[in-house]
């Protein structure tokens, strides 16, 4: 993944993060790196810490890149090969492109009811 | 997100997280209407056992804003799929004792088939996609997150046996 | 047959006629159990309309000993068909106002599928074979027996539209 | 249908009526005629009277014979060709053989719930 300035691509059409907590950058359309907030729950929180975990990623990073970044941390063995993900409180595929300020959650298999 | 604490359920279509006890009667009252001759309800209560282990209580945790939104979305989807359905959904989080209600769904409709179908749809959707997790307390003092991904696996403190 | 008037429902498997108001909450309480994580309920209420006519109330009449026995038999059959089911059924007779509950069913089981299925079975069986009839009151002061054999026929003061 | 003494046939195995209200006959196995009580409900009661209606029938009569007997009465036009029947508070086929003291009910299509 390139660390150079990257123009946002047109397919990046997910809902934007809420303004709350979003870091302001000099320009809206060109960013080199971004910061996301990672949330962990239940057994993932027990293994990796409760979060929220601030994470800096290259522009253009996807939700899957968050998982990759976490694998270097202690306790990451608790994560399955492809944990379920949410971006800004909505279910998201691993390929979902992230934006600065996004909230990315790693969700253990749900067990409500 | 702010959890609304124990105000009367009033909207004809609602779904939300709560931190306080769930009343099946209150949910039914919320959906009752003079045009709706059929009411159905589902209540999920904490059982005293799971996967062969005695359970003394359960902590319910959630990704709160997302869970609250998903519960509301499930109610809205039910009302869209079965026009005329009135539905109230509540899922409780926090620590519950055996016998306490963790989830409550009430549905009203002019006819019974949509009332049953929407109620069943709602609990299946809740179990499939609302980010809530439960940690069981066992008689020996230990606790463990219920791992729904290995539901039904023998031996593990897990459950396929969620009600 | 003697109609038991407003004593608490207590048996794990029961079905009966009543002359007094039905409480969904009381029926649910009657079947609740620490082993039963799933509870379902069906309530049938008097609607304010039927087959296009405004309804102001309904008289429910029954062949009382037979209806009482059939309600008990339906509860027993549900418990036999879905082992572990706890079920309470009440059907009210007499004159009911719009919004009042005419039939209530509560079911509890360790798992939700049998709880839903047994509840649905019970209301379908009640509508098919319990000798109960209803006479609707209309806004113009007239009354007519609902003729289930022509349910859904246009124009007639009948119903396919029973909840 | 014969009015002579008839021996009960072996196929007559329905549950017996409750003793309550049953007319005693000199012998258990040989009866010439019997009395049954006919119950009518809802629209049938409105048309034919509320009952219970005492009815004397030849021994060996069936539930269908009760319906036939009622067709001579005023209001019988309200009865369909084959009304549903109960004998002693249990659903019964028209061919069900009756016993002295039986309670026979003509049931309009049920409409509970």
Short mmCIF file of C-alpha atoms in Angstrom, two decimals:
data_model
loop_
_atom_site.label_atom_id
_atom_site.label_comp_id
_atom_site.label_asym_id
_atom_site.label_seq_id
_atom_site.Cartn_x
_atom_site.Cartn_y
_atom_site.Cartn_z
CA UNK A 1 0.00 0.00 0.00
CA UNK A 2 1.39 3.36 -1.05
CA UNK A 3 2.08 6.07 1.46
CA UNK A 4 2.00 8.72 -1.24
CA UNK A 5 -0.78 11.19 -1.69
CA UNK A 6 -3.71 9.38 -3.17
CA UNK A 7 -6.77 10.86 -4.75
CA UNK A 8 -9.93 9.43 -3.32
CA UNK A 9 -11.47 7.11 -5.82
CA UNK A 10 -15.01 7.45 -7.03
CA UNK A 11 -16.04 4.06 -5.76
CA UNK A 12 -15.41 5.20 -2.24
CA UNK A 13 -19.00 5.98 -1.54
CA UNK A 14 -19.60 4.60 1.92
CA UNK A 15 -21.26 6.94 4.38
CA UNK A 16 -18.81 9.35 5.93
CA UNK A 17 -17.96 9.17 9.57
CA UNK A 18 -19.85 11.52 11.83
CA UNK A 19 -18.06 14.84 12.21
CA UNK A 20 -17.62 14.18 15.91
CA UNK A 21 -14.02 13.20 16.60
CA UNK A 22 -12.94 13.60 13.01
CA UNK A 23 -9.47 15.04 12.51
CA UNK A 24 -9.38 18.06 10.23
CA UNK A 25 -6.88 17.93 7.38
CA UNK A 26 -5.70 20.80 5.17
CA UNK A 27 -7.70 19.59 2.21
CA UNK A 28 -10.72 17.41 1.90
CA UNK A 29 -9.74 15.47 -1.18
CA UNK A 30 -6.03 14.80 -0.71
CA UNK A 31 -4.74 13.06 2.39
CA UNK A 32 -1.58 11.07 2.85
CA UNK A 33 -2.51 9.21 6.00
CA UNK A 34 -5.58 8.89 8.09
CA UNK A 35 -6.53 8.08 11.60
CA UNK A 36 -9.27 5.65 12.46
CA UNK A 37 -10.60 4.52 15.78
CA UNK A 38 -10.79 0.77 16.36
CA UNK A 39 -13.40 -0.72 18.64
CA UNK A 40 -13.17 -4.19 20.12
CA UNK A 41 -15.87 -6.14 21.89
CA UNK A 42 -16.43 -9.15 24.08
CA UNK A 43 -13.72 -11.79 23.64
CA UNK A 44 -11.78 -9.55 21.25
CA UNK A 45 -11.69 -6.82 23.86
CA UNK A 46 -10.56 -9.30 26.49
CA UNK A 47 -7.70 -10.42 24.24
CA UNK A 48 -6.57 -7.13 22.70
CA UNK A 49 -7.74 -4.52 25.18
CA UNK A 50 -11.02 -2.70 25.35
CA UNK A 51 -10.13 0.18 23.03
CA UNK A 52 -11.01 2.44 21.42
CA UNK A 53 -7.64 2.06 19.79
CA UNK A 54 -6.38 4.94 17.65
CA UNK A 55 -4.75 3.67 14.47
CA UNK A 56 -2.93 5.54 11.74
CA UNK A 57 -3.23 4.05 8.28
CA UNK A 58 -2.15 5.00 4.78
CA UNK A 59 -4.78 6.73 2.75
CA UNK A 60 -6.75 4.19 0.76
CA UNK A 61 -6.67 1.63 3.53
CA UNK A 62 -9.55 -0.78 3.85
CA UNK A 63 -11.28 -2.30 6.84
CA UNK A 64 -9.26 -5.45 6.24
CA UNK A 65 -6.08 -3.40 6.70
CA UNK A 66 -7.21 -2.61 10.23
CA UNK A 67 -7.35 -6.32 10.98
CA UNK A 68 -3.91 -6.80 9.46
CA UNK A 69 -2.49 -3.99 11.59
CA UNK A 70 -3.95 -5.55 14.72
CA UNK A 71 -2.37 -8.93 14.05
CA UNK A 72 0.97 -7.59 15.24
CA UNK A 73 -0.45 -6.93 18.70
CA UNK A 74 -0.38 -9.20 21.72
CA UNK A 75 -3.53 -11.23 22.01
CA UNK A 76 -4.24 -11.12 18.30
CA UNK A 77 -4.38 -14.89 18.24
CA UNK A 78 -7.96 -14.45 19.47
CA UNK A 79 -8.93 -12.99 16.09
CA UNK A 80 -10.28 -15.42 13.49
CA UNK A 81 -8.99 -15.26 9.90
CA UNK A 82 -11.76 -12.89 8.89
CA UNK A 83 -13.49 -11.22 11.80
CA UNK A 84 -16.77 -9.49 11.09
CA UNK A 85 -16.46 -5.75 10.69
CA UNK A 86 -18.46 -2.60 11.02
CA UNK A 87 -17.51 0.84 9.78
CA UNK A 88 -19.22 3.74 11.48
CA UNK A 89 -21.69 1.40 13.15
CA UNK A 90 -22.78 -0.36 9.98
CA UNK A 91 -21.85 -3.84 8.85
CA UNK A 92 -19.03 -3.59 6.31
CA UNK A 93 -17.15 -5.91 4.00
CA UNK A 94 -13.37 -6.27 4.50
CA UNK A 95 -12.78 -4.42 1.22
CA UNK A 96 -14.60 -1.31 2.44
CA UNK A 97 -12.38 1.71 1.91
CA UNK A 98 -11.88 3.84 4.98
CA UNK A 99 -11.87 7.57 5.44
CA UNK A 100 -10.12 9.67 8.00
CA UNK A 101 -12.02 9.66 11.27
CA UNK A 102 -13.85 6.40 10.60
CA UNK A 103 -14.79 4.16 13.47
CA UNK A 104 -13.94 0.55 12.68
CA UNK A 105 -15.30 -2.21 14.87
CA UNK A 106 -14.21 -5.83 15.01
CA UNK A 107 -17.25 -7.86 16.00
CA UNK A 108 -17.19 -11.36 17.46
CA UNK A 109 -20.05 -13.59 16.28
CA UNK A 110 -23.11 -11.95 17.74
CA UNK A 111 -24.95 -13.73 20.50
CA UNK A 112 -27.91 -11.57 21.41
CA UNK A 113 -31.37 -12.72 22.22
CA UNK B 1 -26.30 7.41 21.56
CA UNK B 2 -28.25 7.80 24.73
CA UNK B 3 -30.14 4.86 26.10
CA UNK B 4 -33.65 5.87 26.84
CA UNK B 5 -34.33 4.63 30.31
CA UNK B 6 -37.74 3.21 31.04
CA UNK B 7 -40.04 5.55 29.24
CA UNK B 8 -43.22 4.08 27.86
CA UNK B 9 -42.87 2.49 24.47
CA UNK B 10 -45.27 4.39 22.28
CA UNK B 11 -44.29 4.39 18.63
CA UNK B 12 -46.12 1.85 16.47
CA UNK B 13 -42.77 0.71 15.09
CA UNK B 14 -39.82 0.79 17.46
CA UNK B 15 -36.66 -1.07 18.35
CA UNK B 16 -34.10 -0.09 20.96
CA UNK B 17 -31.61 -1.13 23.59
CA UNK B 18 -32.61 -0.74 27.21
CA UNK B 19 -30.77 -1.08 30.50
CA UNK B 20 -33.82 -1.68 32.64
CA UNK B 21 -36.19 -4.65 32.97
CA UNK B 22 -38.31 -5.50 29.95
CA UNK B 23 -42.05 -5.91 30.40
CA UNK B 24 -43.81 -8.13 27.90
CA UNK B 25 -47.10 -6.59 28.95
CA UNK B 26 -45.82 -3.08 28.27
CA UNK B 27 -44.60 -4.10 24.83
CA UNK B 28 -47.96 -5.67 24.02
CA UNK B 29 -49.74 -2.54 25.25
CA UNK B 30 -47.52 -0.45 23.03
CA UNK B 31 -48.58 -2.25 19.86
CA UNK B 32 -52.23 -2.90 20.75
CA UNK B 33 -54.69 -1.08 18.57
CA UNK B 34 -58.39 -1.33 17.86
CA UNK B 35 -57.70 -2.33 14.28
CA UNK B 36 -55.28 -5.07 15.29
CA UNK B 37 -57.05 -8.24 16.37
CA UNK B 38 -53.91 -10.37 16.54
CA UNK B 39 -51.00 -9.82 18.88
CA UNK B 40 -47.93 -11.98 19.18
CA UNK B 41 -44.97 -11.76 21.50
CA UNK B 42 -41.58 -13.32 21.95
CA UNK B 43 -39.64 -13.03 25.17
CA UNK B 44 -36.15 -14.39 25.66
CA UNK B 45 -35.23 -15.11 29.26
CA UNK B 46 -31.97 -16.10 30.89
CA UNK B 47 -31.96 -19.85 31.33
CA UNK B 48 -30.46 -21.66 34.27
CA UNK B 49 -28.34 -23.86 32.02
CA UNK B 50 -26.56 -23.83 28.71
CA UNK B 51 -24.62 -26.50 26.90
CA UNK B 52 -24.78 -28.69 29.97
CA UNK B 53 -23.48 -26.10 32.42
CA UNK B 54 -25.46 -24.47 35.20
CA UNK B 55 -25.75 -20.74 34.53
CA UNK B 56 -26.36 -18.20 37.29
CA UNK B 57 -26.54 -15.02 35.25
CA UNK B 58 -25.48 -13.33 32.03
CA UNK B 59 -23.74 -10.07 31.17
CA UNK B 60 -25.08 -8.63 27.92
CA UNK B 61 -22.71 -6.24 26.16
CA UNK B 62 -23.29 -4.40 22.91
CA UNK B 63 -21.76 -2.10 20.40
CA UNK B 64 -24.40 0.24 21.65
CA UNK B 65 -25.09 2.77 18.90
CA UNK B 66 -24.97 0.06 16.26
CA UNK B 67 -27.13 -2.37 18.22
CA UNK B 68 -29.69 0.33 18.92
CA UNK B 69 -29.80 1.26 15.24
CA UNK B 70 -30.05 -2.37 14.13
CA UNK B 71 -32.96 -3.00 16.48
CA UNK B 72 -34.76 0.02 15.06
CA UNK B 73 -33.92 -1.11 11.52
CA UNK B 74 -35.28 -4.60 12.15
CA UNK B 75 -38.56 -3.14 13.42
CA UNK B 76 -38.78 -0.90 10.35
CA UNK B 77 -38.02 -3.80 8.02
CA UNK B 78 -40.74 -5.92 9.61
CA UNK B 79 -43.25 -3.11 9.18
CA UNK B 80 -42.21 -2.72 5.57
CA UNK B 81 -42.32 -6.43 4.80
CA UNK B 82 -45.70 -6.98 6.48
CA UNK B 83 -47.64 -3.76 5.89
CA UNK B 84 -49.84 -2.84 8.80
CA UNK B 85 -47.58 -4.50 11.35
CA UNK B 86 -47.12 -2.64 14.60
CA UNK B 87 -43.99 -3.81 16.38
CA UNK B 88 -42.02 -3.00 19.51
CA UNK B 89 -38.60 -4.52 20.16
CA UNK B 90 -36.40 -4.12 23.20
CA UNK B 91 -33.09 -5.79 23.99
CA UNK B 92 -31.62 -5.33 27.41
CA UNK B 93 -27.92 -4.96 28.20
CA UNK B 94 -26.16 -5.21 31.52
CA UNK B 95 -26.14 -8.07 34.01
CA UNK B 96 -29.25 -10.24 34.15
CA UNK B 97 -30.20 -12.93 36.62
CA UNK B 98 -31.73 -16.26 35.65
CA UNK B 99 -35.34 -15.73 34.61
CA UNK B 100 -34.91 -12.10 33.62
CA UNK B 101 -35.96 -11.09 30.13
CA UNK B 102 -33.14 -10.18 27.77
CA UNK B 103 -35.20 -9.51 24.66
CA UNK B 104 -38.85 -8.72 24.09
CA UNK B 105 -40.80 -8.41 20.86
CA UNK B 106 -44.49 -7.61 20.53
CA UNK B 107 -46.35 -7.42 17.24
CA UNK B 108 -49.91 -6.50 16.38
CA UNK B 109 -51.75 -6.82 13.10
CA UNK B 110 -55.28 -7.27 11.87
CA UNK B 111 -54.43 -10.90 11.07
CA UNK B 112 -52.48 -13.57 12.85
CA UNK B 113 -50.23 -14.81 10.05
CA UNK B 114 -48.32 -11.55 9.62
CA UNK B 115 -48.24 -11.09 13.40
CA UNK B 116 -46.54 -14.46 13.85
CA UNK B 117 -44.27 -14.09 10.85
CA UNK B 118 -43.05 -10.62 11.76
CA UNK B 119 -42.36 -11.69 15.34
CA UNK B 120 -40.35 -14.68 14.20
CA UNK B 121 -38.51 -12.58 11.63
CA UNK B 122 -37.53 -10.08 14.31
CA UNK B 123 -35.99 -12.58 16.72
CA UNK B 124 -34.12 -14.36 13.92
CA UNK B 125 -32.78 -11.02 12.66
CA UNK B 126 -31.76 -9.99 16.17
CA UNK B 127 -29.80 -13.21 16.62
CA UNK B 128 -28.19 -12.86 13.21
CA UNK B 129 -27.12 -9.25 13.07
CA UNK B 130 -27.45 -7.17 16.20
CA UNK B 131 -24.01 -6.69 17.78
CA UNK B 132 -24.73 -8.00 21.24
CA UNK B 133 -22.67 -10.54 23.16
CA UNK B 134 -23.28 -12.45 26.30
CA UNK B 135 -20.96 -13.63 29.03
CA UNK B 136 -22.33 -16.41 31.15
CA UNK B 137 -21.70 -16.75 34.84
CA UNK B 138 -21.27 -20.30 36.08
CA UNK B 139 -21.81 -21.77 39.50
CA UNK B 140 -18.06 -22.14 40.04
CA UNK B 141 -17.66 -18.36 39.73
CA UNK B 142 -16.12 -18.42 36.27
CA UNK B 143 -17.44 -16.44 33.33
CA UNK B 144 -17.15 -16.97 29.60
CA UNK B 145 -18.32 -15.23 26.47
CA UNK B 146 -20.80 -17.31 24.56
CA UNK B 147 -19.17 -18.04 21.26
CA UNK B 148 -21.99 -18.19 18.76
CA UNK B 149 -19.60 -19.24 16.01
CA UNK B 150 -19.08 -22.61 17.65
CA UNK B 151 -22.66 -22.96 18.69
CA UNK B 152 -23.52 -26.47 19.62
CA UNK B 153 -19.91 -27.62 19.91
CA UNK B 154 -19.73 -30.18 22.67
CA UNK B 155 -17.87 -29.29 25.80
CA UNK B 156 -17.32 -25.63 25.13
CA UNK B 157 -19.16 -23.10 27.30
CA UNK B 158 -21.01 -22.02 24.20
CA UNK B 159 -24.44 -22.25 22.82
CA UNK B 160 -26.40 -23.27 19.82
CA UNK B 161 -28.90 -23.45 22.52
CA UNK B 162 -29.74 -19.79 22.69
CA UNK B 163 -33.48 -19.70 23.16
CA UNK C 1 -68.53 -28.24 33.79
CA UNK C 2 -67.80 -25.37 36.09
CA UNK C 3 -65.94 -22.39 34.75
CA UNK C 4 -63.10 -21.56 37.03
CA UNK C 5 -63.30 -17.87 37.62
CA UNK C 6 -60.09 -15.94 37.77
CA UNK C 7 -57.82 -18.21 39.70
CA UNK C 8 -54.18 -18.09 38.82
CA UNK C 9 -53.16 -20.30 35.93
CA UNK C 10 -50.61 -22.63 37.38
CA UNK C 11 -50.38 -25.92 35.56
CA UNK C 12 -47.55 -26.19 33.06
CA UNK C 13 -50.04 -27.45 30.48
CA UNK C 14 -53.53 -26.00 30.63
CA UNK C 15 -56.41 -24.93 28.45
CA UNK C 16 -59.78 -23.66 29.59
CA UNK C 17 -62.73 -21.37 29.06
CA UNK C 18 -62.97 -18.27 31.21
CA UNK C 19 -65.63 -15.63 31.74
CA UNK C 20 -63.33 -12.94 33.06
CA UNK C 21 -60.68 -10.78 31.38
CA UNK C 22 -57.62 -12.56 30.03
CA UNK C 23 -54.19 -11.28 31.01
CA UNK C 24 -51.37 -12.01 28.60
CA UNK C 25 -48.90 -11.24 31.37
CA UNK C 26 -50.54 -13.76 33.71
CA UNK C 27 -50.44 -16.45 31.00
CA UNK C 28 -46.76 -15.76 30.37
CA UNK C 29 -46.04 -15.87 34.09
CA UNK C 30 -47.83 -19.20 34.27
CA UNK C 31 -45.53 -20.85 31.74
CA UNK C 32 -42.28 -19.09 32.67
CA UNK C 33 -39.65 -21.40 34.06
CA UNK C 34 -35.93 -21.20 34.69
CA UNK C 35 -35.30 -23.90 32.12
CA UNK C 36 -37.35 -22.15 29.45
CA UNK C 37 -35.46 -19.37 27.75
CA UNK C 38 -38.04 -18.77 25.04
CA UNK C 39 -41.58 -17.57 25.59
CA UNK C 40 -44.15 -16.83 22.92
CA UNK C 41 -47.65 -15.50 23.17
CA UNK C 42 -50.68 -14.99 21.00
CA UNK C 43 -53.52 -12.74 21.99
CA UNK C 44 -56.68 -12.31 19.97
CA UNK C 45 -58.52 -9.06 20.59
CA UNK C 46 -61.88 -7.79 19.42
CA UNK C 47 -61.32 -5.60 16.40
CA UNK C 48 -63.30 -2.47 15.64
CA UNK C 49 -64.17 -3.71 12.18
CA UNK C 50 -64.83 -6.89 10.25
CA UNK C 51 -65.63 -7.50 6.62
CA UNK C 52 -66.00 -3.79 6.10
CA UNK C 53 -68.46 -3.19 8.93
CA UNK C 54 -67.77 -1.26 12.09
CA UNK C 55 -67.97 -3.60 15.09
CA UNK C 56 -68.72 -2.35 18.59
CA UNK C 57 -68.51 -5.62 20.52
CA UNK C 58 -68.80 -9.38 20.28
CA UNK C 59 -70.76 -12.01 22.17
CA UNK C 60 -68.77 -15.25 22.47
CA UNK C 61 -70.88 -18.34 23.04
CA UNK C 62 -69.68 -21.91 23.44
CA UNK C 63 -70.76 -25.48 23.89
CA UNK C 64 -69.10 -25.04 27.21
CA UNK C 65 -68.07 -28.49 28.43
CA UNK C 66 -66.88 -29.45 24.97
CA UNK C 67 -65.03 -26.19 24.38
CA UNK C 68 -63.35 -26.42 27.75
CA UNK C 69 -62.28 -30.00 27.04
CA UNK C 70 -61.05 -29.15 23.55
CA UNK C 71 -58.93 -26.28 24.88
CA UNK C 72 -57.36 -28.62 27.42
CA UNK C 73 -56.85 -31.25 24.72
CA UNK C 74 -55.14 -28.76 22.42
CA UNK C 75 -52.74 -27.78 25.20
CA UNK C 76 -52.00 -31.44 25.88
CA UNK C 77 -51.46 -32.17 22.21
CA UNK C 78 -49.02 -29.28 21.90
CA UNK C 79 -47.06 -30.55 24.88
CA UNK C 80 -46.99 -34.02 23.38
CA UNK C 81 -45.98 -32.85 19.93
CA UNK C 82 -43.25 -30.53 21.22
CA UNK C 83 -41.84 -32.22 24.30
CA UNK C 84 -40.84 -29.77 26.98
CA UNK C 85 -43.43 -27.21 25.94
CA UNK C 86 -45.21 -25.43 28.76
CA UNK C 87 -48.46 -23.92 27.52
CA UNK C 88 -51.41 -22.01 28.91
CA UNK C 89 -54.52 -21.34 26.84
CA UNK C 90 -57.59 -19.35 27.79
CA UNK C 91 -60.61 -18.49 25.69
CA UNK C 92 -63.11 -16.06 27.07
CA UNK C 93 -66.87 -16.25 26.58
CA UNK C 94 -69.51 -13.62 27.21
CA UNK C 95 -69.77 -10.11 25.82
CA UNK C 96 -66.50 -8.36 24.97
CA UNK C 97 -65.88 -4.77 23.99
CA UNK C 98 -63.54 -3.68 21.21
CA UNK C 99 -59.94 -4.16 22.32
CA UNK C 100 -60.71 -6.85 24.89
CA UNK C 101 -58.84 -10.12 24.61
CA UNK C 102 -60.91 -13.11 23.53
CA UNK C 103 -58.16 -15.72 23.42
CA UNK C 104 -54.73 -15.91 24.99
CA UNK C 105 -51.97 -18.45 24.50
CA UNK C 106 -48.57 -18.44 26.17
CA UNK C 107 -45.86 -20.99 25.52
CA UNK C 108 -42.44 -21.52 27.05
CA UNK C 109 -39.65 -23.84 25.96
CA UNK C 110 -35.90 -24.00 26.15
CA UNK C 111 -35.77 -23.09 22.46
CA UNK C 112 -37.65 -20.62 20.33
CA UNK C 113 -38.65 -22.83 17.40
CA UNK C 114 -40.92 -25.15 19.43
CA UNK C 115 -42.22 -22.15 21.38
CA UNK C 116 -43.33 -20.44 18.16
CA UNK C 117 -44.59 -23.61 16.52
CA UNK C 118 -46.66 -24.74 19.49
CA UNK C 119 -48.22 -21.29 19.86
CA UNK C 120 -49.19 -21.18 16.21
CA UNK C 121 -50.49 -24.75 16.37
CA UNK C 122 -52.70 -23.84 19.32
CA UNK C 123 -54.43 -20.86 17.72
CA UNK C 124 -54.97 -22.74 14.47
CA UNK C 125 -56.45 -25.69 16.38
CA UNK C 126 -58.67 -23.37 18.41
CA UNK C 127 -60.04 -21.79 15.27
CA UNK C 128 -60.56 -25.17 13.64
CA UNK C 129 -62.19 -27.25 16.33
CA UNK C 130 -63.22 -25.51 19.53
CA UNK C 131 -67.01 -25.06 19.53
CA UNK C 132 -67.16 -21.33 20.09
CA UNK C 133 -69.22 -18.86 18.09
CA UNK C 134 -69.27 -15.12 17.97
CA UNK C 135 -72.04 -12.66 17.38
CA UNK C 136 -70.91 -9.24 16.32
CA UNK C 137 -72.58 -6.02 17.39
CA UNK C 138 -72.72 -3.33 14.74
CA UNK C 139 -72.99 0.41 15.10
CA UNK C 140 -76.58 0.34 13.84
CA UNK C 141 -77.56 -1.83 16.81
CA UNK C 142 -77.93 -5.05 14.86
CA UNK C 143 -76.16 -8.27 15.73
CA UNK C 144 -75.18 -11.24 13.61
CA UNK C 145 -73.43 -14.54 14.15
CA UNK C 146 -70.14 -14.70 12.33
CA UNK C 147 -70.51 -17.48 9.82
CA UNK C 148 -67.08 -19.01 9.53
CA UNK C 149 -68.27 -21.29 6.73
CA UNK C 150 -68.59 -18.35 4.38
CA UNK C 151 -65.52 -16.61 5.65
CA UNK C 152 -64.32 -13.98 3.27
CA UNK C 153 -67.54 -13.82 1.29
CA UNK C 154 -68.06 -10.24 0.25
CA UNK C 155 -70.94 -8.34 1.74
CA UNK C 156 -71.97 -10.81 4.38
CA UNK C 157 -71.38 -9.90 8.03
CA UNK C 158 -68.91 -12.71 8.18
CA UNK C 159 -65.23 -13.11 8.45
CA UNK C 160 -62.28 -14.73 6.87
CA UNK C 161 -60.78 -11.90 8.70
CA UNK C 162 -60.74 -13.44 12.12
CA UNK C 163 -57.44 -12.34 13.59
CA UNK D 1 -85.17 -48.21 10.51
CA UNK D 2 -86.76 -50.99 12.51
CA UNK D 3 -88.64 -50.29 15.67
CA UNK D 4 -88.24 -53.88 16.81
CA UNK D 5 -85.95 -54.97 19.55
CA UNK D 6 -82.45 -54.79 18.23
CA UNK D 7 -79.34 -56.29 19.65
CA UNK D 8 -76.56 -53.78 19.98
CA UNK D 9 -73.96 -54.43 17.37
CA UNK D 10 -70.33 -54.92 18.17
CA UNK D 11 -69.24 -51.94 16.13
CA UNK D 12 -71.09 -49.66 18.46
CA UNK D 13 -68.04 -48.77 20.49
CA UNK D 14 -68.28 -45.02 20.98
CA UNK D 15 -67.84 -43.81 24.50
CA UNK D 16 -71.00 -44.20 26.53
CA UNK D 17 -72.94 -41.20 27.70
CA UNK D 18 -72.33 -40.08 31.22
CA UNK D 19 -74.65 -41.78 33.66
CA UNK D 20 -76.11 -38.38 34.54
CA UNK D 21 -79.53 -38.05 32.91
CA UNK D 22 -79.49 -41.49 31.42
CA UNK D 23 -82.80 -43.29 31.36
CA UNK D 24 -82.70 -46.71 32.94
CA UNK D 25 -84.11 -49.55 30.84
CA UNK D 26 -85.06 -53.03 31.99
CA UNK D 27 -82.04 -54.59 30.34
CA UNK D 28 -78.72 -53.21 29.22
CA UNK D 29 -78.45 -55.02 25.91
CA UNK D 30 -81.95 -54.91 24.46
CA UNK D 31 -83.73 -51.59 23.95
CA UNK D 32 -86.48 -50.69 21.54
CA UNK D 33 -86.26 -46.95 21.60
CA UNK D 34 -84.02 -44.40 23.18
CA UNK D 35 -84.08 -40.83 24.23
CA UNK D 36 -81.38 -38.38 23.36
CA UNK D 37 -80.96 -34.74 24.20
CA UNK D 38 -80.28 -32.39 21.30
CA UNK D 39 -78.26 -29.21 21.79
CA UNK D 40 -78.32 -26.32 19.37
CA UNK D 41 -75.98 -23.35 19.26
CA UNK D 42 -75.58 -19.90 17.78
CA UNK D 43 -77.49 -19.50 14.50
CA UNK D 44 -78.98 -23.00 14.83
CA UNK D 45 -80.36 -22.11 18.24
CA UNK D 46 -81.77 -18.87 16.88
CA UNK D 47 -83.55 -20.80 14.12
CA UNK D 48 -84.73 -23.91 15.93
CA UNK D 49 -84.86 -22.85 19.55
CA UNK D 50 -82.21 -22.97 22.20
CA UNK D 51 -82.81 -26.54 23.40
CA UNK D 52 -81.94 -28.84 24.93
CA UNK D 53 -84.52 -30.69 22.88
CA UNK D 54 -85.54 -34.16 24.05
CA UNK D 55 -85.85 -36.54 21.14
CA UNK D 56 -87.04 -40.14 21.01
CA UNK D 57 -85.41 -42.31 18.38
CA UNK D 58 -85.51 -45.95 17.38
CA UNK D 59 -82.74 -48.05 18.82
CA UNK D 60 -79.82 -48.14 16.42
CA UNK D 61 -80.30 -44.54 15.36
CA UNK D 62 -77.27 -42.54 14.34
CA UNK D 63 -76.29 -38.92 14.83
CA UNK D 64 -77.45 -38.27 11.26
CA UNK D 65 -80.91 -39.48 12.23
CA UNK D 66 -81.11 -36.65 14.73
CA UNK D 67 -80.53 -34.17 11.92
CA UNK D 68 -83.19 -35.88 9.82
CA UNK D 69 -85.66 -35.68 12.69
CA UNK D 70 -85.00 -31.98 13.12
CA UNK D 71 -85.65 -31.20 9.47
CA UNK D 72 -89.39 -31.47 10.09
CA UNK D 73 -89.25 -28.58 12.54
CA UNK D 74 -89.83 -24.89 11.86
CA UNK D 75 -86.60 -23.06 11.22
CA UNK D 76 -84.85 -26.16 9.96
CA UNK D 77 -84.00 -24.34 6.74
CA UNK D 78 -81.10 -22.86 8.73
CA UNK D 79 -79.42 -26.27 8.85
CA UNK D 80 -76.92 -27.05 6.11
CA UNK D 81 -77.03 -30.45 4.33
CA UNK D 82 -74.58 -31.95 6.78
CA UNK D 83 -74.17 -29.95 9.97
CA UNK D 84 -71.20 -30.77 12.15
CA UNK D 85 -72.04 -32.99 15.07
CA UNK D 86 -70.85 -33.86 18.52
CA UNK D 87 -71.99 -36.78 20.65
CA UNK D 88 -71.42 -36.41 24.38
CA UNK D 89 -69.23 -33.38 23.83
CA UNK D 90 -66.91 -35.02 21.32
CA UNK D 91 -66.79 -34.47 17.58
CA UNK D 92 -68.67 -37.28 15.88
CA UNK D 93 -69.30 -38.47 12.33
CA UNK D 94 -72.91 -38.59 11.07
CA UNK D 95 -72.78 -42.40 11.10
CA UNK D 96 -72.03 -42.52 14.83
CA UNK D 97 -74.49 -44.88 16.51
CA UNK D 98 -76.29 -43.38 19.47
CA UNK D 99 -77.11 -44.82 22.85
CA UNK D 100 -79.93 -43.97 25.18
CA UNK D 101 -79.15 -40.83 27.13
CA UNK D 102 -76.66 -39.47 24.61
CA UNK D 103 -76.25 -35.75 24.20
CA UNK D 104 -76.16 -34.83 20.52
CA UNK D 105 -75.05 -31.35 19.50
CA UNK D 106 -75.46 -29.68 16.13
CA UNK D 107 -72.57 -27.29 15.75
CA UNK D 108 -72.42 -24.35 13.34
CA UNK D 109 -68.99 -23.75 11.82
CA UNK D 110 -66.86 -22.70 14.77
CA UNK D 111 -65.68 -19.12 14.95
CA UNK D 112 -63.59 -18.85 18.08
CA UNK D 113 -60.38 -16.94 18.49
#
